mmCIF file of C-alpha atoms in Angstrom:
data_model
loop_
_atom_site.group_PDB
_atom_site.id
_atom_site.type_symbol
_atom_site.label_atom_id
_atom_site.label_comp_id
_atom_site.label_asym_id
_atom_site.label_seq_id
_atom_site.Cartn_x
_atom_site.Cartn_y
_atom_site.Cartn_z
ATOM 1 C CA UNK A 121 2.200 -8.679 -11.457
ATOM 2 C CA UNK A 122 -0.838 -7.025 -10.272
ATOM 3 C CA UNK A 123 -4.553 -8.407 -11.790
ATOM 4 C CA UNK A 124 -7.123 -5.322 -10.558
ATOM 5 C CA UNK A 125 -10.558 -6.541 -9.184
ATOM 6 C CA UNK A 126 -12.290 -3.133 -8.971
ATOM 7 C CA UNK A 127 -15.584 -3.033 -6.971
ATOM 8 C CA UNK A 128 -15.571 -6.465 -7.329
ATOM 9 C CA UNK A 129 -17.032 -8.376 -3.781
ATOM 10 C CA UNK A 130 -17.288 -5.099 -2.350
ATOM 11 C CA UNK A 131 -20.375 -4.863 0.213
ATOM 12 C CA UNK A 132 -20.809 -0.761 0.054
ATOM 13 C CA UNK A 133 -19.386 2.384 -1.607
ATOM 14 C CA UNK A 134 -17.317 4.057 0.757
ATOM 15 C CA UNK A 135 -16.995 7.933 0.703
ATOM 16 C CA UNK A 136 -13.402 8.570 -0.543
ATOM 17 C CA UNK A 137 -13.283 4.997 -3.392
ATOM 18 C CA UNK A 138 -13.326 5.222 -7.184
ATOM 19 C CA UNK A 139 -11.204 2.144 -7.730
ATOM 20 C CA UNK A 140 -11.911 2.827 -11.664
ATOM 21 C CA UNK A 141 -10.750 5.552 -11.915
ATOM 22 C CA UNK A 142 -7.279 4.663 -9.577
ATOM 23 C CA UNK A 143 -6.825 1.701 -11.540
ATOM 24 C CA UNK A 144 -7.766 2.634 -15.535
ATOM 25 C CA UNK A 145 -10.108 -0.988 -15.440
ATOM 26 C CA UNK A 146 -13.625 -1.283 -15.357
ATOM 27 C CA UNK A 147 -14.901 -4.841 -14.688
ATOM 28 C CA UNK A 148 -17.758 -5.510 -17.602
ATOM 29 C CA UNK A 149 -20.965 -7.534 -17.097
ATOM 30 C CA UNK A 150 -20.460 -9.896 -20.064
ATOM 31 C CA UNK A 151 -19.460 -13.331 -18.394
ATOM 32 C CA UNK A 152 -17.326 -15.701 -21.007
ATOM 33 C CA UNK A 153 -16.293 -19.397 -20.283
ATOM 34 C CA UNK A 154 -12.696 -19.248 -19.298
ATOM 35 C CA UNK A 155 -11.439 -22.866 -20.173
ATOM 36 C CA UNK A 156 -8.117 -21.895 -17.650
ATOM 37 C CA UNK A 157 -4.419 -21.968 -18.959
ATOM 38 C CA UNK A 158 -3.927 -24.796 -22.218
ATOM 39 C CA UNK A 159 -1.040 -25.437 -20.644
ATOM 40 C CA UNK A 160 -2.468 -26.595 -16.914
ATOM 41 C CA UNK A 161 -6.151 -26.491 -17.623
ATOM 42 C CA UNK A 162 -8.723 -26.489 -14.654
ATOM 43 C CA UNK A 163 -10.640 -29.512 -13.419
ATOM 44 C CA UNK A 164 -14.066 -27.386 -14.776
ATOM 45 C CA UNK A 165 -13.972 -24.333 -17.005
ATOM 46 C CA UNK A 166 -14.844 -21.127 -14.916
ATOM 47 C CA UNK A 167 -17.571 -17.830 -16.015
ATOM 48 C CA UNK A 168 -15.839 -14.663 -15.205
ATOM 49 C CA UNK A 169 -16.025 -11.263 -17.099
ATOM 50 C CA UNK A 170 -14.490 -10.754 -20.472
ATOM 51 C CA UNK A 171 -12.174 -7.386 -18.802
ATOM 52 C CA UNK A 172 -11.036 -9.991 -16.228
ATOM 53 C CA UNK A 173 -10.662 -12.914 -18.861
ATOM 54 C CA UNK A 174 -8.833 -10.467 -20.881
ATOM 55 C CA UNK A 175 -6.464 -9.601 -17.952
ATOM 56 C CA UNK A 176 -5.754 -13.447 -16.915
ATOM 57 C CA UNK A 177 -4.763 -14.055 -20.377
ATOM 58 C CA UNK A 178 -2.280 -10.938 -21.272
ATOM 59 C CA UNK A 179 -0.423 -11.719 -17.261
ATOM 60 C CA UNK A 180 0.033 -15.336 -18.412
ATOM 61 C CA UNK A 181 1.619 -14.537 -21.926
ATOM 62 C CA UNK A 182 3.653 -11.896 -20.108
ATOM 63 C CA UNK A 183 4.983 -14.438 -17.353
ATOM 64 C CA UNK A 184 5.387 -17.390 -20.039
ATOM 65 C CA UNK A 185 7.451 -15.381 -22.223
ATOM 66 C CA UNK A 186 9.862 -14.118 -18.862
ATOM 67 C CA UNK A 187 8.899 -10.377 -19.549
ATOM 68 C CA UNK A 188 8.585 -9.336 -16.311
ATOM 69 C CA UNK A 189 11.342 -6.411 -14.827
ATOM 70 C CA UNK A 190 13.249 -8.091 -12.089
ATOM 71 C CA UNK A 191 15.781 -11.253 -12.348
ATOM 72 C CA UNK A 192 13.723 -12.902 -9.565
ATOM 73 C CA UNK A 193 10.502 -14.417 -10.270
ATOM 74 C CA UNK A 194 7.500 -11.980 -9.973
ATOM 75 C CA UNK A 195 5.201 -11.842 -7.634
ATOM 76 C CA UNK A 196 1.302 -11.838 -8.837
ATOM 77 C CA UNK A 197 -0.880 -10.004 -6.483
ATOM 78 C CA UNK A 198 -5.257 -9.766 -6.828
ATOM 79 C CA UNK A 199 -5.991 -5.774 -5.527
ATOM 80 C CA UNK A 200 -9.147 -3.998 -5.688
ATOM 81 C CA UNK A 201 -12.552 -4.945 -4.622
ATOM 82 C CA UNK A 202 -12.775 -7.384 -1.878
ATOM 83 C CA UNK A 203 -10.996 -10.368 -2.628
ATOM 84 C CA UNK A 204 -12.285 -13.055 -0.582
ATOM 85 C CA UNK A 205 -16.153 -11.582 -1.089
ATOM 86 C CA UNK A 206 -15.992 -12.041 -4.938
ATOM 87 C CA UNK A 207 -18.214 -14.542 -6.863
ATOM 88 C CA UNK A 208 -17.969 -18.718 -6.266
ATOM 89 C CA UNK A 209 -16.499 -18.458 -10.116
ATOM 90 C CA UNK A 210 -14.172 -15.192 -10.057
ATOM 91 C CA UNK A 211 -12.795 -16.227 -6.736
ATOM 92 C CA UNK A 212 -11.886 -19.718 -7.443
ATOM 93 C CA UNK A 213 -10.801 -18.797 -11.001
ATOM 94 C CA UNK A 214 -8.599 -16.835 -8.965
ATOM 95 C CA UNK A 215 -7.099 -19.212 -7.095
ATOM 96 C CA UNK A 216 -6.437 -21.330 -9.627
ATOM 97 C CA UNK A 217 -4.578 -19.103 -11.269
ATOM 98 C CA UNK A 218 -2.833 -18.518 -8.383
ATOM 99 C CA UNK A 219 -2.175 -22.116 -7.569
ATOM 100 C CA UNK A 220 -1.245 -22.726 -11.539
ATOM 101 C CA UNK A 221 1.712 -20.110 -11.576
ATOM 102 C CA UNK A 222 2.836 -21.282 -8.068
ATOM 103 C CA UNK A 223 3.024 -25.011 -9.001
ATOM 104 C CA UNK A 224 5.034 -24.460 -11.883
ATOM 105 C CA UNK A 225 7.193 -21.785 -10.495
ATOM 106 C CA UNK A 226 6.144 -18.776 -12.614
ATOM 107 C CA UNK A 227 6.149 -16.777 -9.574
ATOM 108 C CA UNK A 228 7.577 -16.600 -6.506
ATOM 109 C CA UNK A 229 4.735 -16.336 -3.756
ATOM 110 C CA UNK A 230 0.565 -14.335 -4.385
ATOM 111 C CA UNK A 231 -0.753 -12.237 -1.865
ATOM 112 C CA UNK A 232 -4.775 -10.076 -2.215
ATOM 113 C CA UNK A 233 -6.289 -7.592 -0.475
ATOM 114 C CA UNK A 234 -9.605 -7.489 1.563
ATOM 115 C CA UNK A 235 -11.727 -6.121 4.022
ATOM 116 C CA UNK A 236 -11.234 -6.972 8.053
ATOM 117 C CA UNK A 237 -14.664 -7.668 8.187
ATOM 118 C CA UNK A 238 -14.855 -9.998 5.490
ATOM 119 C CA UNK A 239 -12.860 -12.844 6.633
ATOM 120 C CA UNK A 240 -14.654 -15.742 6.350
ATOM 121 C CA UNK A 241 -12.292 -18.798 7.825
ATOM 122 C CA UNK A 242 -13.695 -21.475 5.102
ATOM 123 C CA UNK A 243 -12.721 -19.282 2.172
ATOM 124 C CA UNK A 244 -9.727 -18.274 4.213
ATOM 125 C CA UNK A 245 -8.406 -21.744 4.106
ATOM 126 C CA UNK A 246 -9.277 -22.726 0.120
ATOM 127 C CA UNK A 247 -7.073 -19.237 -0.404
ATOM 128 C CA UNK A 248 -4.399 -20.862 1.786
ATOM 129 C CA UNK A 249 -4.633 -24.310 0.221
ATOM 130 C CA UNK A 250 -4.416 -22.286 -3.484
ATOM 131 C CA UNK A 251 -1.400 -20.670 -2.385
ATOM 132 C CA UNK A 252 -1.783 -17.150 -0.938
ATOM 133 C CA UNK A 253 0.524 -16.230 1.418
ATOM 134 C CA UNK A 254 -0.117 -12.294 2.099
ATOM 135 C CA UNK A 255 -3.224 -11.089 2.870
ATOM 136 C CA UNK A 256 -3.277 -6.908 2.671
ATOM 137 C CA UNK A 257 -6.238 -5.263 4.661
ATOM 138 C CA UNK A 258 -7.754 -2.118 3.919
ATOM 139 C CA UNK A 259 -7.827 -0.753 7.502
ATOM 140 C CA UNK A 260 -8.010 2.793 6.361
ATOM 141 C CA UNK A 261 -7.898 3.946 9.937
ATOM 142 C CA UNK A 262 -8.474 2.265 13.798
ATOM 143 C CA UNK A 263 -11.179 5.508 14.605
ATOM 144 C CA UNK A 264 -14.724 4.163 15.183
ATOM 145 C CA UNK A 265 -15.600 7.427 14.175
ATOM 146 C CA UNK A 266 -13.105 7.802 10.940
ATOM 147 C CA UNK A 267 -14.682 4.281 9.807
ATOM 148 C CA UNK A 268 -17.989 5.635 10.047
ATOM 149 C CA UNK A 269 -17.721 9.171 8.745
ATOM 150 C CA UNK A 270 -16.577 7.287 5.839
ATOM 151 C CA UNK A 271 -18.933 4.358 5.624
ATOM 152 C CA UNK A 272 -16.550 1.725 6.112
ATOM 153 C CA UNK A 273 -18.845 -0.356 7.726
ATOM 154 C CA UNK A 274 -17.200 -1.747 10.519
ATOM 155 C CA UNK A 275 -15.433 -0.508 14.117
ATOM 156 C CA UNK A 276 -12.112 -0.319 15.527
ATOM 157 C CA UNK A 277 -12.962 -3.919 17.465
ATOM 158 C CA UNK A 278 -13.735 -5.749 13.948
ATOM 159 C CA UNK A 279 -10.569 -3.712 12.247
ATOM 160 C CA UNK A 280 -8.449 -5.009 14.497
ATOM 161 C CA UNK A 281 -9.816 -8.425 14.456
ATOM 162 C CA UNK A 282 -9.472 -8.905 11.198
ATOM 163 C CA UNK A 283 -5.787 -8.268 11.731
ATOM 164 C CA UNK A 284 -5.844 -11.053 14.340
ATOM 165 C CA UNK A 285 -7.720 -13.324 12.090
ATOM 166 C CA UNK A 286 -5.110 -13.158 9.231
ATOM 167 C CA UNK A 287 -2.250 -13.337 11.632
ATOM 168 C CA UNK A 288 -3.720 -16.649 13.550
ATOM 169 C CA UNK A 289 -4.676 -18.043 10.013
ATOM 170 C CA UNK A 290 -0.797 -18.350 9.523
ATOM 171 C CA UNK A 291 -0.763 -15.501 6.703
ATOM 172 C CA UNK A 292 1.658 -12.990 6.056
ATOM 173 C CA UNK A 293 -0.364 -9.209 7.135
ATOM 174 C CA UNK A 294 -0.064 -6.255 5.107
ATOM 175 C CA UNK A 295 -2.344 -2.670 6.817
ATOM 176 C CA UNK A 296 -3.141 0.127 4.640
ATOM 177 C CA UNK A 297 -3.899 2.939 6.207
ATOM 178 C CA UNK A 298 -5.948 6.267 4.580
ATOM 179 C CA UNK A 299 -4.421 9.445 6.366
ATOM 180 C CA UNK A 300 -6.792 11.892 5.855
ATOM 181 C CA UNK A 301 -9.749 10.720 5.519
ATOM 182 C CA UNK A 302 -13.106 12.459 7.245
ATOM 183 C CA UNK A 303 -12.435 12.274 10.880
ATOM 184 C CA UNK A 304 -9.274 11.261 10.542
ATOM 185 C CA UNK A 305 -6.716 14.340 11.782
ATOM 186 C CA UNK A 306 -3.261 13.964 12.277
ATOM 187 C CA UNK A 307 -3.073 12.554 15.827
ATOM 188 C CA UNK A 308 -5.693 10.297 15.078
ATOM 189 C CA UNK A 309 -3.641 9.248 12.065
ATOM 190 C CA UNK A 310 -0.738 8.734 14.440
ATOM 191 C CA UNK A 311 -2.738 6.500 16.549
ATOM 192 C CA UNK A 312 -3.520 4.798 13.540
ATOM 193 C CA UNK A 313 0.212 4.142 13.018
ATOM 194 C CA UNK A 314 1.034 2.678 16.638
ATOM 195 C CA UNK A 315 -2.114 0.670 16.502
ATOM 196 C CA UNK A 316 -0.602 -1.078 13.482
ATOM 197 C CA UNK A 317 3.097 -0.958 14.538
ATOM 198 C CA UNK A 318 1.671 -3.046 17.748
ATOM 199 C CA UNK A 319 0.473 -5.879 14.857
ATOM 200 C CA UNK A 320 3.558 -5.836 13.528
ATOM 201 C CA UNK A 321 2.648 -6.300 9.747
ATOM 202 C CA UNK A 322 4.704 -7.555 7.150
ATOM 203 C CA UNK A 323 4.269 -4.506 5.221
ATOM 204 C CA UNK A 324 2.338 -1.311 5.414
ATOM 205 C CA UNK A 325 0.783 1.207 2.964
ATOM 206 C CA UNK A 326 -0.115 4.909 2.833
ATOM 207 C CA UNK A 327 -2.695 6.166 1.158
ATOM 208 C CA UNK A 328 -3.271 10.583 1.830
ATOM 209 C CA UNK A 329 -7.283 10.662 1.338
ATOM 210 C CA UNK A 330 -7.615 12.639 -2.391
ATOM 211 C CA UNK A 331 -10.837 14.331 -2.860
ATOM 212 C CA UNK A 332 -11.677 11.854 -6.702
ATOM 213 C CA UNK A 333 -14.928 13.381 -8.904
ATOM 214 C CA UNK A 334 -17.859 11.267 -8.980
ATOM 215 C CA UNK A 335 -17.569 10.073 -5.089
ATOM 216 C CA UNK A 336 -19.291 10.883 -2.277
ATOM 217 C CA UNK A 337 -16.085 12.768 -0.529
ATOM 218 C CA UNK A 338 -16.308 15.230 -3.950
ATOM 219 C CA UNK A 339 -19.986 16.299 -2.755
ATOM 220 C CA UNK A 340 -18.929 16.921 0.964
ATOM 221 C CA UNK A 341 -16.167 18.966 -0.065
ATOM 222 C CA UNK A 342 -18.130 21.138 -2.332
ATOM 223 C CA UNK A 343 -20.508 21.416 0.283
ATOM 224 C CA UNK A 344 -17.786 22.601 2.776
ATOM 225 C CA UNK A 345 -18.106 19.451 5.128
ATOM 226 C CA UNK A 346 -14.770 18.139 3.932
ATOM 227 C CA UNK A 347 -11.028 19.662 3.849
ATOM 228 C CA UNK A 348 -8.208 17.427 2.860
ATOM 229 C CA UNK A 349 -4.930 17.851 4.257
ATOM 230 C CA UNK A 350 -2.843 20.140 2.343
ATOM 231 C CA UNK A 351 0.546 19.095 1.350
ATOM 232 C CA UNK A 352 2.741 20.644 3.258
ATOM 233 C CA UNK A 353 0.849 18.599 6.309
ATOM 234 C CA UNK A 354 0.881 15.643 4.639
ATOM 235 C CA UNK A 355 4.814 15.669 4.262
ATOM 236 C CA UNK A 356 5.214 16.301 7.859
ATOM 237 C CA UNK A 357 2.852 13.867 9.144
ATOM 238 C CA UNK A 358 3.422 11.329 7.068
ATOM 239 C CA UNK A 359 7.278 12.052 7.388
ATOM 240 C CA UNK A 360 7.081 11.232 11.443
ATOM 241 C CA UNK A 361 4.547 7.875 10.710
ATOM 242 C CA UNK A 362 7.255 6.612 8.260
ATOM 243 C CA UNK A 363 10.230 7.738 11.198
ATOM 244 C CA UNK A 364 8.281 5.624 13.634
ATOM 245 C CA UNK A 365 7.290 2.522 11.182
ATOM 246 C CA UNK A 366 11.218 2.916 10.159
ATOM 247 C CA UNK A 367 12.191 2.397 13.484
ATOM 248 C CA UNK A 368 10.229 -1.091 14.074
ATOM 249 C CA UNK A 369 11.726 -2.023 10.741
ATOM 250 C CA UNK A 370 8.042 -2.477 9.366
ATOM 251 C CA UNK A 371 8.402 -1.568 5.406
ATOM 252 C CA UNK A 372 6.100 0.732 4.267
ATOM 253 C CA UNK A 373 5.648 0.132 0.480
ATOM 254 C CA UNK A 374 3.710 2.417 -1.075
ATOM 255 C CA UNK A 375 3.370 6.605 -0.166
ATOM 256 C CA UNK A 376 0.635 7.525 -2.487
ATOM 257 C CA UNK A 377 -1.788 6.023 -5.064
ATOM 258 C CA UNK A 378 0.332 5.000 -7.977
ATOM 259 C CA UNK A 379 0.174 7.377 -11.084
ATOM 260 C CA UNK A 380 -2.707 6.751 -13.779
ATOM 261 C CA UNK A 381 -4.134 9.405 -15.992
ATOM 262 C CA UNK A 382 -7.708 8.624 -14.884
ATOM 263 C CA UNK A 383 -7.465 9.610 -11.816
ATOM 264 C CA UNK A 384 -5.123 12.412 -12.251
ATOM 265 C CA UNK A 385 -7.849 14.540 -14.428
ATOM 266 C CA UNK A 386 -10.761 13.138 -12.135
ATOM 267 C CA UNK A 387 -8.429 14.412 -8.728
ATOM 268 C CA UNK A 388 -10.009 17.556 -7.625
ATOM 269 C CA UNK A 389 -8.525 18.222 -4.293
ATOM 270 C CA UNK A 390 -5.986 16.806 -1.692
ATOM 271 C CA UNK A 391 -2.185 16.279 -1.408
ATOM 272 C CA UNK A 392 -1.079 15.153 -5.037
ATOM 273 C CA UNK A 393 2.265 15.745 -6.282
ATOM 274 C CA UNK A 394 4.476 13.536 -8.546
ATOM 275 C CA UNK A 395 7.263 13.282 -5.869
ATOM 276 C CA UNK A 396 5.137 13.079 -2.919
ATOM 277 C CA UNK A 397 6.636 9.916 -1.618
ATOM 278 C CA UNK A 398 10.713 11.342 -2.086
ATOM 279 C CA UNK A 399 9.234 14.154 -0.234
ATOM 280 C CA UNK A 400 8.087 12.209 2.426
ATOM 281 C CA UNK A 401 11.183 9.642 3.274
ATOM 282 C CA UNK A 402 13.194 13.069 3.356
ATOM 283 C CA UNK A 403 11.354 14.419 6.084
ATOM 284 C CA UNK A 404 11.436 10.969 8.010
ATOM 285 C CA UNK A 405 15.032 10.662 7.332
ATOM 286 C CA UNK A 406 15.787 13.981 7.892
ATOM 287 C CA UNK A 407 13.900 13.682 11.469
ATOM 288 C CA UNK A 408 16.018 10.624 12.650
ATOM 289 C CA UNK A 409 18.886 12.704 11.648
ATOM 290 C CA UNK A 410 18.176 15.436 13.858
ATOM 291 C CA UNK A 411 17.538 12.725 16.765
ATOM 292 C CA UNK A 412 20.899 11.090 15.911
ATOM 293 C CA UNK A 413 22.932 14.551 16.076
ATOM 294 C CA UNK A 414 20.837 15.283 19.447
ATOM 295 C CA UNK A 415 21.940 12.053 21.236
ATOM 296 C CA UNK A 416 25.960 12.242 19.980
ATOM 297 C CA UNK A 417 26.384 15.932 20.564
ATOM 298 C CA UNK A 418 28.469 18.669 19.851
ATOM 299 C CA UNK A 419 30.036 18.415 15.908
ATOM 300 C CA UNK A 420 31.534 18.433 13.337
ATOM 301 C CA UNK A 421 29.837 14.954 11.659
ATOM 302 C CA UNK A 422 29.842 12.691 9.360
ATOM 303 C CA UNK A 423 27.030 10.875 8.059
ATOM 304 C CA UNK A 424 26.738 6.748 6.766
ATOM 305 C CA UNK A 425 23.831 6.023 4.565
ATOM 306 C CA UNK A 426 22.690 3.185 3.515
ATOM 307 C CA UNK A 427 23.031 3.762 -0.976
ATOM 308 C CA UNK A 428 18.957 3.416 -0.893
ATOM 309 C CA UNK A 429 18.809 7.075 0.818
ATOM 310 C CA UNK A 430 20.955 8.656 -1.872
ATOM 311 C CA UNK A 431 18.334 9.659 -4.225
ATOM 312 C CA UNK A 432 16.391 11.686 -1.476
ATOM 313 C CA UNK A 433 18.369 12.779 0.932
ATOM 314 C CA UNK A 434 18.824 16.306 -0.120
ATOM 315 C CA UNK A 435 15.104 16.535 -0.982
ATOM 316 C CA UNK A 436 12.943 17.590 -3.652
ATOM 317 C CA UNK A 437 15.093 19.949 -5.717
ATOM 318 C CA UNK A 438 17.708 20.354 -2.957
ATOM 319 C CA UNK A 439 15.197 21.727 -0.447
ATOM 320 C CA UNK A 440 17.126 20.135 2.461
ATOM 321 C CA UNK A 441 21.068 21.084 1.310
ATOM 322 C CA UNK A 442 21.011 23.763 3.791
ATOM 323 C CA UNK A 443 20.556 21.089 6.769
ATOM 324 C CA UNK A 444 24.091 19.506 6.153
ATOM 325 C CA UNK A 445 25.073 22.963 7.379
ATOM 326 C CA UNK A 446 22.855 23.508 10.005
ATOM 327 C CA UNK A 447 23.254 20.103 11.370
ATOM 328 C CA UNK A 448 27.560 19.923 11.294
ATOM 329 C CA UNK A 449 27.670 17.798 8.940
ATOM 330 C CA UNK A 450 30.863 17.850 7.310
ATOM 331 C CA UNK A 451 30.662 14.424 5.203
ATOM 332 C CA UNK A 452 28.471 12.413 3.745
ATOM 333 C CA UNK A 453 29.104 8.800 2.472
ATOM 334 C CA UNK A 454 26.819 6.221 1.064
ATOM 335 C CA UNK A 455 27.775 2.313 1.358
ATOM 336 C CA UNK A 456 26.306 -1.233 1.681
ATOM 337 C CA UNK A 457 24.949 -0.548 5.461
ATOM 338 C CA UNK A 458 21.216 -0.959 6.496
ATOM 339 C CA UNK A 459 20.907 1.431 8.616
ATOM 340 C CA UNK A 460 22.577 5.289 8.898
ATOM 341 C CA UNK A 461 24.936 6.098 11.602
ATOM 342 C CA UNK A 462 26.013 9.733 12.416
ATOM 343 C CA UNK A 463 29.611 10.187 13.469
ATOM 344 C CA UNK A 464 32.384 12.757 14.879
ATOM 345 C CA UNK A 465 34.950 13.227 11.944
ATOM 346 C CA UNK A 466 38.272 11.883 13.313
#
């Protein structure tokens, strides 16, 4: 149950952001008195903005009348901005909202995202005490010189800090990661992925750099200082970073920025494609297979999957059919199993 903070507690524009645009919202300027839920009403009423108010409000009549799409409880999650920079009133509004839904079971656990370098242990702990367990950091890459091509605003040191910092807080870590962006090719990307592997995060998230109208990345590339990875790249890089992150059992949750018509008319360059992310978990799976028929030899095979892989295992329009062929493989079966094993046929 996402609530989107864009821009909000955000310290600088980076090159490559239009959170508006990604998201649909725009946060307004007109501050209401939000008297909390009638049902579990705050200690004081809170001033936030009337888009946010407006938010708040249409979440708790969805989770109050059980409308969410999963039998287990949902989980609510604050993304956007920079969570623990936001206003005294929109951040503790936030948190109690969190802390409301968690104390009477509504949902099942919160988590936000933030910046590494804005972790400030006092408002750290209130977000613990209100209930957050996962705290997502926008990392976008461990290059000094990635960081500051796109104005991040902070170095490797304080990137990986901040990972430290969430992790000795006792919170749950989530990295995203922006392959792609300026001065950040695909071995530097790849570094980017065993730097985070070595924090082993709860979850992971990658983001291919588009090129969005109205940012600062949309005048380099016009001006020729900026070329986006094209997609072909992107599947194959992206294909052996989700191999490796596969193989330390780290989930990786999210391929691409998720679909909104905003930001599909304001994209104007860079790998976009409706089944980028299929395309991608065939070419990691379809990389471990060719290790796995390496390492057991001579075939013919047969392949276990686990029933997850069915839907892109033969890739996007069949593109990868001809590998059963090329590979041996004589069978293919799909059970209950977590991970696939390759086998001789008896």
């Amino acid at each position: 149950m996402p609530v989107f903070l864009p821009f909000a507690g955000c310290p600088q524009r980076c090159v490559f952001c239009s959170q508006t645009r990604q998201t649909g919202i725009t946060l307004d300027s007109d501050c209401v008195l939000w008297l909390g839920d009638p049902d579990d009403p705050p200690s004081k009423p809170f001033s936030i903005p009337q888009s946010v108010l407006l938010s708040f409000n249409a979440l708790l009549q969805e989770l109050k009348g059980g409308r969410h799409h999963s039998d287990s409880l949902p989980e609510l999650a604050f993304y956007g901005g920079t969570f623990s920079l936001l206003s005294e009133p929109l951040f503790h509004a936030c948190l109690y909202l969190a802390h409301s839904l968690l104390k009477r079971n509504l949902v099942s656990r919160v988590r936000c995202s933030t910046r590494p370098d804005a972790l400030n242990p006092n408002r750290m702990q209130q977000m613990k005490d209100a209930g957050i367990s996962l705290i997502e950091l926008g990392i976008q890459s461990f290059s000094s010189m990635a960081l500051k091509m796109s104005r991040r605003g902070y170095t490797s040191k304080e990137a990986k800090q901040g990972c430290e910092n969430v992790l000795k807080a006792g919170f749950q870590l989530g990295i995203q990661l922006l392959p792609g962006m300026p001065g950040c090719d695909p071995e530097t990307f790849l570094h980017d992925v065993q730097e985070m592997i070595a924090f082993y995060p709860a979850c992971a998230r990658f983001y291919p750099c588009l090129v969005i109208e109205g940012t600062a990345l949309a005048a380099l590339f016009r001006s020729g200082h900026y070329a986006p990875w094209d997609l072909d790249q992107t599947v194959q890089v992206l294909g052996e970073a989700l191999r490796q992150t596969w193989d330390a059992s780290i989930p990786v949750i999210r391929l691409s920025l998720a679909p909104e018509p905003d930001l599909e008319k304001a994209v104007i360059a860079g790998p976009r494609h409706d089944a980028l992310g299929s395309m991608i978990m065939t070419e990691a799976l379809w990389r471990n297979i060719q290790t796995a028929v390496m390492d057991l030899g001579q075939g013919p095979f047969a392949l276990d999957l686990p029933e997850s892989c069915r839907g892109f295992l033969f890739g996007y329009k069949g593109s990868r059919r001809s590998c059963l062929e090329q590979y041996a493989i004589r069978k293919v079966r799909f059970t209950d199993i977590h991970r696939g094993m390759l086998r001789r046929l008896a």
